């Protein structure tokens, strides 16, 4: 499928062979579910969206690509529809293309029917990793991908196995990404540093946000400088 972006292709690559039942929350056009169904990578996909228009477009696309037997399109907010269904097991639930605040709101309805998540946020993923730590869940995989000049962090959360988050630096940068610091990692955090510096310049001198921002800047410098000096 030509229209699948590098970010969505990377998300699809994190879906394993035994992730047979997948859900895509905030599916929009349903490109990811169609790609998965067309490639026979999964048995069944639930593609849900809160808004009427994406729901309609997703339904049309699923029909036009001839994959109506393996995708159900649902018009519902977040994970609420999962609570209404008996005997539902979702091996992997994708939540992507929204900000971390919206994603965390959706995760409030996390439940036992879902075994793992792939999260791709439009904003920093730290708050999601903090949630993972609080739930005592694990990080199964983390990757960076550059798409349209933006470097995205994509994480796979597993409820049963993987890496436990312990330290603040792991929450901020990701425990797996920290172990494999590469060019893209450095590029992402250099850009983030520039963003923070711009915010700091424009904040009034007694603003409450200054202290946590400076703390983050110090943390970025520590890891980036270490990498650059090696
Ligand atoms: C930018 S699109 C992302 C599409 C695709 N998931 C991706 O990653 O490219 C965001 C979609 O999420 C939907 N959305 C926003 N909040 C939602 C929620 N609470 N529950 C379900 N869908 C939501 C929007 O209607 C929109 O279609």
PDB file of C-alpha atoms and ligand atoms in Angstrom:
ATOM      1  CA  UNK A   1       0.000   0.000   0.000  1.00  0.00           C
ATOM      2  CA  UNK A   2       1.672   3.173  -1.205  1.00  0.00           C
ATOM      3  CA  UNK A   3      -0.154   5.533   1.149  1.00  0.00           C
ATOM      4  CA  UNK A   4       1.166   4.035   4.384  1.00  0.00           C
ATOM      5  CA  UNK A   5       3.563   6.508   6.006  1.00  0.00           C
ATOM      6  CA  UNK A   6       6.986   5.432   7.429  1.00  0.00           C
ATOM      7  CA  UNK A   7       5.511   5.879  10.932  1.00  0.00           C
ATOM      8  CA  UNK A   8       2.565   3.557  10.245  1.00  0.00           C
ATOM      9  CA  UNK A   9       4.871   1.002   8.564  1.00  0.00           C
ATOM     10  CA  UNK A  10       7.060   1.024  11.687  1.00  0.00           C
ATOM     11  CA  UNK A  11       3.984   0.514  13.882  1.00  0.00           C
ATOM     12  CA  UNK A  12       2.926  -2.446  11.699  1.00  0.00           C
ATOM     13  CA  UNK A  13       6.414  -3.938  12.068  1.00  0.00           C
ATOM     14  CA  UNK A  14       5.956  -4.098  15.856  1.00  0.00           C
ATOM     15  CA  UNK A  15       2.883  -6.326  15.473  1.00  0.00           C
ATOM     16  CA  UNK A  16       4.115  -9.891  15.932  1.00  0.00           C
ATOM     17  CA  UNK A  17       2.833 -13.103  14.346  1.00  0.00           C
ATOM     18  CA  UNK A  18       1.029 -14.078  17.543  1.00  0.00           C
ATOM     19  CA  UNK A  19      -0.742 -10.702  17.726  1.00  0.00           C
ATOM     20  CA  UNK A  20      -3.722 -12.205  15.937  1.00  0.00           C
ATOM     21  CA  UNK A  21      -6.440  -9.857  17.118  1.00  0.00           C
ATOM     22  CA  UNK A  22      -5.547  -6.177  16.833  1.00  0.00           C
ATOM     23  CA  UNK A  23      -7.421  -2.955  17.621  1.00  0.00           C
ATOM     24  CA  UNK A  24      -6.595   0.445  16.143  1.00  0.00           C
ATOM     25  CA  UNK A  25      -8.007   3.274  18.255  1.00  0.00           C
ATOM     26  CA  UNK A  26      -8.356   6.585  16.393  1.00  0.00           C
ATOM     27  CA  UNK A  27      -8.046   4.765  13.086  1.00  0.00           C
ATOM     28  CA  UNK A  28      -9.057   7.777  10.913  1.00  0.00           C
ATOM     29  CA  UNK A  29      -8.813   6.419   7.326  1.00  0.00           C
ATOM     30  CA  UNK A  30      -8.220   2.807   8.583  1.00  0.00           C
ATOM     31  CA  UNK A  31      -5.024   2.571   6.493  1.00  0.00           C
ATOM     32  CA  UNK A  32      -3.154   0.606   9.172  1.00  0.00           C
ATOM     33  CA  UNK A  33      -5.928  -2.022   9.651  1.00  0.00           C
ATOM     34  CA  UNK A  34      -6.291  -2.368   5.856  1.00  0.00           C
ATOM     35  CA  UNK A  35      -2.507  -2.836   5.487  1.00  0.00           C
ATOM     36  CA  UNK A  36      -2.527  -5.491   8.224  1.00  0.00           C
ATOM     37  CA  UNK A  37      -5.558  -7.305   6.799  1.00  0.00           C
ATOM     38  CA  UNK A  38      -4.299  -7.161   3.200  1.00  0.00           C
ATOM     39  CA  UNK A  39      -0.911  -8.561   4.254  1.00  0.00           C
ATOM     40  CA  UNK A  40      -2.698 -11.326   6.218  1.00  0.00           C
ATOM     41  CA  UNK A  41      -0.502 -10.324   9.113  1.00  0.00           C
ATOM     42  CA  UNK A  42      -3.424 -10.594  11.549  1.00  0.00           C
ATOM     43  CA  UNK A  43      -6.639 -12.573  11.931  1.00  0.00           C
ATOM     44  CA  UNK A  44      -8.975  -9.686  12.725  1.00  0.00           C
ATOM     45  CA  UNK A  45      -8.754  -5.938  13.315  1.00  0.00           C
ATOM     46  CA  UNK A  46     -11.138  -3.637  15.189  1.00  0.00           C
ATOM     47  CA  UNK A  47     -10.788  -0.131  13.738  1.00  0.00           C
ATOM     48  CA  UNK A  48     -12.420   2.499  15.921  1.00  0.00           C
ATOM     49  CA  UNK A  49     -12.799   6.257  15.791  1.00  0.00           C
ATOM     50  CA  UNK A  50     -14.650   8.752  17.964  1.00  0.00           C
ATOM     51  CA  UNK A  51     -15.675  10.971  15.053  1.00  0.00           C
ATOM     52  CA  UNK A  52     -18.410  10.358  12.479  1.00  0.00           C
ATOM     53  CA  UNK A  53     -16.462  11.462   9.393  1.00  0.00           C
ATOM     54  CA  UNK A  54     -13.354   9.277   9.896  1.00  0.00           C
ATOM     55  CA  UNK A  55     -15.705   6.396  10.777  1.00  0.00           C
ATOM     56  CA  UNK A  56     -17.532   6.860   7.455  1.00  0.00           C
ATOM     57  CA  UNK A  57     -14.266   7.166   5.461  1.00  0.00           C
ATOM     58  CA  UNK A  58     -12.805   4.114   7.240  1.00  0.00           C
ATOM     59  CA  UNK A  59     -15.925   2.063   6.427  1.00  0.00           C
ATOM     60  CA  UNK A  60     -15.727   3.092   2.753  1.00  0.00           C
ATOM     61  CA  UNK A  61     -11.986   2.279   2.530  1.00  0.00           C
ATOM     62  CA  UNK A  62     -12.440  -1.125   4.181  1.00  0.00           C
ATOM     63  CA  UNK A  63     -15.212  -1.942   1.692  1.00  0.00           C
ATOM     64  CA  UNK A  64     -13.246  -0.658  -1.334  1.00  0.00           C
ATOM     65  CA  UNK A  65     -10.159  -2.686  -0.384  1.00  0.00           C
ATOM     66  CA  UNK A  66     -12.287  -5.830  -0.018  1.00  0.00           C
ATOM     67  CA  UNK A  67     -11.337  -6.529   3.597  1.00  0.00           C
ATOM     68  CA  UNK A  68     -14.760  -6.215   5.291  1.00  0.00           C
ATOM     69  CA  UNK A  69     -14.498  -9.827   6.517  1.00  0.00           C
ATOM     70  CA  UNK A  70     -11.433  -9.123   8.595  1.00  0.00           C
ATOM     71  CA  UNK A  71     -12.033  -5.550   9.821  1.00  0.00           C
ATOM     72  CA  UNK A  72     -14.887  -4.205  11.939  1.00  0.00           C
ATOM     73  CA  UNK A  73     -15.179  -0.417  11.901  1.00  0.00           C
ATOM     74  CA  UNK A  74     -16.550   1.019  15.145  1.00  0.00           C
ATOM     75  CA  UNK A  75     -17.747   4.543  15.917  1.00  0.00           C
ATOM     76  CA  UNK A  76     -16.935   4.966  19.616  1.00  0.00           C
ATOM     77  CA  UNK A  77     -14.672   6.960  21.970  1.00  0.00           C
ATOM     78  CA  UNK A  78     -11.406   5.348  23.057  1.00  0.00           C
ATOM     79  CA  UNK A  79     -11.636   1.915  24.659  1.00  0.00           C
ATOM     80  CA  UNK A  80     -15.259   2.188  25.831  1.00  0.00           C
ATOM     81  CA  UNK A  81     -16.526  -0.294  23.214  1.00  0.00           C
ATOM     82  CA  UNK A  82     -14.156  -2.984  24.562  1.00  0.00           C
ATOM     83  CA  UNK A  83     -15.980  -2.908  27.925  1.00  0.00           C
ATOM     84  CA  UNK A  84     -19.319  -3.602  26.251  1.00  0.00           C
ATOM     85  CA  UNK A  85     -18.202  -6.861  24.597  1.00  0.00           C
ATOM     86  CA  UNK A  86     -18.019 -10.300  26.167  1.00  0.00           C
ATOM     87  CA  UNK A  87     -15.356 -12.833  25.209  1.00  0.00           C
ATOM     88  CA  UNK A  88     -13.162 -10.178  23.635  1.00  0.00           C
ATOM     89  CA  UNK A  89      -9.379 -10.603  23.656  1.00  0.00           C
ATOM     90  CA  UNK A  90      -7.169  -8.022  21.944  1.00  0.00           C
ATOM     91  CA  UNK A  91      -3.590  -9.200  21.523  1.00  0.00           C
ATOM     92  CA  UNK A  92      -2.338  -5.768  20.540  1.00  0.00           C
ATOM     93  CA  UNK A  93      -4.075  -2.396  20.715  1.00  0.00           C
ATOM     94  CA  UNK A  94      -2.609   0.465  18.674  1.00  0.00           C
ATOM     95  CA  UNK A  95      -3.203   4.043  19.848  1.00  0.00           C
ATOM     96  CA  UNK A  96      -1.432   6.421  17.494  1.00  0.00           C
ATOM     97  CA  UNK A  97      -1.494   9.875  15.997  1.00  0.00           C
ATOM     98  CA  UNK A  98      -2.794  11.702  19.082  1.00  0.00           C
ATOM     99  CA  UNK A  99      -1.047  13.641  21.857  1.00  0.00           C
ATOM    100  CA  UNK A 100       0.024  11.933  25.096  1.00  0.00           C
ATOM    101  CA  UNK A 101      -2.721  13.680  27.113  1.00  0.00           C
ATOM    102  CA  UNK A 102      -5.464  12.233  24.865  1.00  0.00           C
ATOM    103  CA  UNK A 103      -3.745   8.835  24.864  1.00  0.00           C
ATOM    104  CA  UNK A 104      -3.560   8.810  28.677  1.00  0.00           C
ATOM    105  CA  UNK A 105      -7.246   9.723  28.795  1.00  0.00           C
ATOM    106  CA  UNK A 106      -8.021   6.751  26.533  1.00  0.00           C
ATOM    107  CA  UNK A 107      -5.837   4.479  28.720  1.00  0.00           C
ATOM    108  CA  UNK A 108      -8.052   5.254  31.736  1.00  0.00           C
ATOM    109  CA  UNK A 109     -10.307   2.477  30.400  1.00  0.00           C
ATOM    110  CA  UNK A 110      -7.426  -0.010  30.092  1.00  0.00           C
ATOM    111  CA  UNK A 111      -8.808  -3.461  30.939  1.00  0.00           C
ATOM    112  CA  UNK A 112      -7.988  -7.189  31.094  1.00  0.00           C
ATOM    113  CA  UNK A 113      -9.224  -7.806  27.540  1.00  0.00           C
ATOM    114  CA  UNK A 114      -6.123  -6.058  26.169  1.00  0.00           C
ATOM    115  CA  UNK A 115      -2.714  -7.785  26.382  1.00  0.00           C
ATOM    116  CA  UNK A 116      -0.402  -5.198  24.838  1.00  0.00           C
ATOM    117  CA  UNK A 117      -0.341  -1.703  23.368  1.00  0.00           C
ATOM    118  CA  UNK A 118       1.604   0.047  20.624  1.00  0.00           C
ATOM    119  CA  UNK A 119       1.687   3.767  21.320  1.00  0.00           C
ATOM    120  CA  UNK A 120       2.802   6.436  18.889  1.00  0.00           C
ATOM    121  CA  UNK A 121       2.221   9.869  20.326  1.00  0.00           C
ATOM    122  CA  UNK A 122       2.461  13.227  18.578  1.00  0.00           C
ATOM    123  CA  UNK A 123       4.053  14.607  21.755  1.00  0.00           C
ATOM    124  CA  UNK A 124       6.713  13.345  24.198  1.00  0.00           C
ATOM    125  CA  UNK A 125       6.134   9.784  25.417  1.00  0.00           C
ATOM    126  CA  UNK A 126       7.493  10.308  28.980  1.00  0.00           C
ATOM    127  CA  UNK A 127       3.996  10.643  30.552  1.00  0.00           C
ATOM    128  CA  UNK A 128       2.948   7.345  28.926  1.00  0.00           C
ATOM    129  CA  UNK A 129       6.063   5.575  30.315  1.00  0.00           C
ATOM    130  CA  UNK A 130       5.202   7.026  33.742  1.00  0.00           C
ATOM    131  CA  UNK A 131       1.768   5.363  33.366  1.00  0.00           C
ATOM    132  CA  UNK A 132       3.461   2.064  32.369  1.00  0.00           C
ATOM    133  CA  UNK A 133       5.569   2.241  35.556  1.00  0.00           C
ATOM    134  CA  UNK A 134       2.516   2.972  37.735  1.00  0.00           C
ATOM    135  CA  UNK A 135       0.578   0.040  36.230  1.00  0.00           C
ATOM    136  CA  UNK A 136       3.603  -2.245  36.775  1.00  0.00           C
ATOM    137  CA  UNK A 137       3.565  -3.079  33.061  1.00  0.00           C
ATOM    138  CA  UNK A 138       6.643  -3.633  30.879  1.00  0.00           C
ATOM    139  CA  UNK A 139       8.276  -2.072  27.825  1.00  0.00           C
ATOM    140  CA  UNK A 140       8.546  -4.744  25.129  1.00  0.00           C
ATOM    141  CA  UNK A 141       9.980  -2.629  22.326  1.00  0.00           C
ATOM    142  CA  UNK A 142      10.880   0.975  21.513  1.00  0.00           C
ATOM    143  CA  UNK A 143      11.881   2.466  18.186  1.00  0.00           C
ATOM    144  CA  UNK A 144      12.399   5.894  16.661  1.00  0.00           C
ATOM    145  CA  UNK A 145      11.183   6.749  13.193  1.00  0.00           C
ATOM    146  CA  UNK A 146      11.561   9.899  11.123  1.00  0.00           C
ATOM    147  CA  UNK A 147       8.477  10.885   9.175  1.00  0.00           C
ATOM    148  CA  UNK A 148       7.915  14.243   7.506  1.00  0.00           C
ATOM    149  CA  UNK A 149      10.844  15.805   9.399  1.00  0.00           C
ATOM    150  CA  UNK A 150       9.492  14.719  12.784  1.00  0.00           C
ATOM    151  CA  UNK A 151      11.210  12.026  14.853  1.00  0.00           C
ATOM    152  CA  UNK A 152       8.576   9.887  16.610  1.00  0.00           C
ATOM    153  CA  UNK A 153       9.078   7.499  19.519  1.00  0.00           C
ATOM    154  CA  UNK A 154       7.005   4.335  19.142  1.00  0.00           C
ATOM    155  CA  UNK A 155       6.682   2.043  22.138  1.00  0.00           C
ATOM    156  CA  UNK A 156       5.171  -1.377  22.651  1.00  0.00           C
ATOM    157  CA  UNK A 157       3.818  -2.014  26.136  1.00  0.00           C
ATOM    158  CA  UNK A 158       3.383  -5.581  27.339  1.00  0.00           C
ATOM    159  CA  UNK A 159       1.402  -6.441  30.473  1.00  0.00           C
ATOM    160  CA  UNK A 160       3.319  -9.643  31.230  1.00  0.00           C
ATOM    161  CA  UNK A 161       6.949  -9.469  30.089  1.00  0.00           C
ATOM    162  CA  UNK A 162       9.659  -7.043  29.045  1.00  0.00           C
ATOM    163  CA  UNK A 163      11.699  -4.297  30.648  1.00  0.00           C
ATOM    164  CA  UNK A 164      10.577  -2.687  33.904  1.00  0.00           C
ATOM    165  CA  UNK A 165      10.976   1.081  34.121  1.00  0.00           C
ATOM    166  CA  UNK A 166      12.909   2.105  37.214  1.00  0.00           C
ATOM    167  CA  UNK A 167      14.681   5.425  36.728  1.00  0.00           C
ATOM    168  CA  UNK A 168      13.549   8.914  35.718  1.00  0.00           C
ATOM    169  CA  UNK A 169      15.950   8.886  32.739  1.00  0.00           C
ATOM    170  CA  UNK A 170      14.213   5.704  31.493  1.00  0.00           C
ATOM    171  CA  UNK A 171      10.833   7.430  31.712  1.00  0.00           C
ATOM    172  CA  UNK A 172      12.105  10.449  29.788  1.00  0.00           C
ATOM    173  CA  UNK A 173      14.162   8.747  27.052  1.00  0.00           C
ATOM    174  CA  UNK A 174      12.930   5.138  27.123  1.00  0.00           C
ATOM    175  CA  UNK A 175      14.828   2.184  28.625  1.00  0.00           C
ATOM    176  CA  UNK A 176      15.432   0.456  25.281  1.00  0.00           C
ATOM    177  CA  UNK A 177      16.207   3.630  23.321  1.00  0.00           C
ATOM    178  CA  UNK A 178      18.728   4.626  26.008  1.00  0.00           C
ATOM    179  CA  UNK A 179      20.608   1.375  25.540  1.00  0.00           C
ATOM    180  CA  UNK A 180      20.952   1.945  21.789  1.00  0.00           C
ATOM    181  CA  UNK A 181      21.712   5.642  21.448  1.00  0.00           C
ATOM    182  CA  UNK A 182      22.117   6.342  17.733  1.00  0.00           C
ATOM    183  CA  UNK A 183      22.165   9.288  15.315  1.00  0.00           C
ATOM    184  CA  UNK A 184      18.376   9.603  15.264  1.00  0.00           C
ATOM    185  CA  UNK A 185      18.219   9.614  19.071  1.00  0.00           C
ATOM    186  CA  UNK A 186      20.784  12.419  19.253  1.00  0.00           C
ATOM    187  CA  UNK A 187      18.962  14.355  16.510  1.00  0.00           C
ATOM    188  CA  UNK A 188      15.619  14.027  18.328  1.00  0.00           C
ATOM    189  CA  UNK A 189      16.948  15.266  21.640  1.00  0.00           C
ATOM    190  CA  UNK A 190      19.028  18.070  20.121  1.00  0.00           C
ATOM    191  CA  UNK A 191      15.772  19.302  18.531  1.00  0.00           C
ATOM    192  CA  UNK A 192      13.977  18.941  21.877  1.00  0.00           C
ATOM    193  CA  UNK A 193      16.746  20.928  23.552  1.00  0.00           C
ATOM    194  CA  UNK A 194      16.262  23.735  21.033  1.00  0.00           C
ATOM    195  CA  UNK A 195      12.508  23.679  21.700  1.00  0.00           C
ATOM    196  CA  UNK A 196      13.038  23.917  25.461  1.00  0.00           C
ATOM    197  CA  UNK A 197      15.533  26.778  25.062  1.00  0.00           C
ATOM    198  CA  UNK A 198      13.020  28.709  22.940  1.00  0.00           C
ATOM    199  CA  UNK A 199      10.303  28.201  25.579  1.00  0.00           C
ATOM    200  CA  UNK A 200      12.663  29.287  28.373  1.00  0.00           C
ATOM    201  CA  UNK A 201      13.553  32.530  26.578  1.00  0.00           C
ATOM    202  CA  UNK A 202       9.884  33.484  26.383  1.00  0.00           C
ATOM    203  CA  UNK A 203       8.877  32.612  29.949  1.00  0.00           C
ATOM    204  CA  UNK A 204       8.597  35.290  32.652  1.00  0.00           C
ATOM    205  CA  UNK A 205      11.514  34.941  35.114  1.00  0.00           C
ATOM    206  CA  UNK A 206       9.436  33.535  38.007  1.00  0.00           C
ATOM    207  CA  UNK A 207       7.382  31.070  35.981  1.00  0.00           C
ATOM    208  CA  UNK A 208       6.811  27.670  37.634  1.00  0.00           C
ATOM    209  CA  UNK A 209       7.689  25.837  34.423  1.00  0.00           C
ATOM    210  CA  UNK A 210      11.311  27.063  34.425  1.00  0.00           C
ATOM    211  CA  UNK A 211      12.614  24.612  37.049  1.00  0.00           C
ATOM    212  CA  UNK A 212      11.287  21.363  35.455  1.00  0.00           C
ATOM    213  CA  UNK A 213      12.320  22.573  31.988  1.00  0.00           C
ATOM    214  CA  UNK A 214      15.875  23.282  33.182  1.00  0.00           C
ATOM    215  CA  UNK A 215      15.954  19.854  34.835  1.00  0.00           C
ATOM    216  CA  UNK A 216      15.004  18.246  31.507  1.00  0.00           C
ATOM    217  CA  UNK A 217      17.632  20.315  29.701  1.00  0.00           C
ATOM    218  CA  UNK A 218      20.289  19.071  32.146  1.00  0.00           C
ATOM    219  CA  UNK A 219      19.194  15.467  31.576  1.00  0.00           C
ATOM    220  CA  UNK A 220      19.303  15.855  27.779  1.00  0.00           C
ATOM    221  CA  UNK A 221      22.761  17.462  27.961  1.00  0.00           C
ATOM    222  CA  UNK A 222      24.025  14.619  30.139  1.00  0.00           C
ATOM    223  CA  UNK A 223      23.049  11.914  27.636  1.00  0.00           C
ATOM    224  CA  UNK A 224      23.737  13.818  24.418  1.00  0.00           C
ATOM    225  CA  UNK A 225      27.146  15.087  25.542  1.00  0.00           C
ATOM    226  CA  UNK A 226      28.121  11.601  26.705  1.00  0.00           C
ATOM    227  CA  UNK A 227      27.215  10.220  23.285  1.00  0.00           C
ATOM    228  CA  UNK A 228      28.976  13.029  21.400  1.00  0.00           C
ATOM    229  CA  UNK A 229      32.176  12.656  23.372  1.00  0.00           C
ATOM    230  CA  UNK A 230      32.379   8.895  22.644  1.00  0.00           C
TER     231      UNK A 230
HETATM  232  C1  LIG B   1      -4.400  12.229  13.357  1.00  0.00           C
HETATM  233  S1  LIG B   1      -5.514  10.918  13.327  1.00  0.00           S
HETATM  234  C2  LIG B   1      -4.444   9.534  13.509  1.00  0.00           C
HETATM  235  C3  LIG B   1      -4.731   8.469  12.504  1.00  0.00           C
HETATM  236  C4  LIG B   1      -3.844   7.210  12.651  1.00  0.00           C
HETATM  237  N1  LIG B   1      -4.124   6.523  13.881  1.00  0.00           N
HETATM  238  C5  LIG B   1      -2.377   7.575  12.561  1.00  0.00           C
HETATM  239  O1  LIG B   1      -1.642   7.322  13.521  1.00  0.00           O
HETATM  240  O2  LIG B   1      -1.964   8.112  11.531  1.00  0.00           O
HETATM  241  C6  LIG B   1      -6.305  10.978  14.895  1.00  0.00           C
HETATM  242  C7  LIG B   1      -7.648  10.249  14.903  1.00  0.00           C
HETATM  243  O3  LIG B   1      -8.000   9.957  16.246  1.00  0.00           O
HETATM  244  C8  LIG B   1      -9.388  10.157  16.420  1.00  0.00           C
HETATM  245  N2  LIG B   1      -9.602  10.337  17.867  1.00  0.00           N
HETATM  246  C9  LIG B   1      -9.275  11.404  18.622  1.00  0.00           C
HETATM  247  N3  LIG B   1      -9.611  11.165  19.919  1.00  0.00           N
HETATM  248  C10 LIG B   1     -10.145   9.919  19.959  1.00  0.00           C
HETATM  249  C11 LIG B   1     -10.695   9.108  20.998  1.00  0.00           C
HETATM  250  N4  LIG B   1     -10.763   9.537  22.251  1.00  0.00           N
HETATM  251  N5  LIG B   1     -11.172   7.891  20.672  1.00  0.00           N
HETATM  252  C12 LIG B   1     -11.120   7.434  19.406  1.00  0.00           C
HETATM  253  N6  LIG B   1     -10.629   8.163  18.377  1.00  0.00           N
HETATM  254  C13 LIG B   1     -10.146   9.383  18.657  1.00  0.00           C
HETATM  255  C14 LIG B   1      -9.700  11.355  15.534  1.00  0.00           C
HETATM  256  O4  LIG B   1     -11.058  11.400  15.162  1.00  0.00           O
HETATM  257  C15 LIG B   1      -8.774  11.089  14.319  1.00  0.00           C
HETATM  258  O5  LIG B   1      -9.429  10.373  13.316  1.00  0.00           O
END
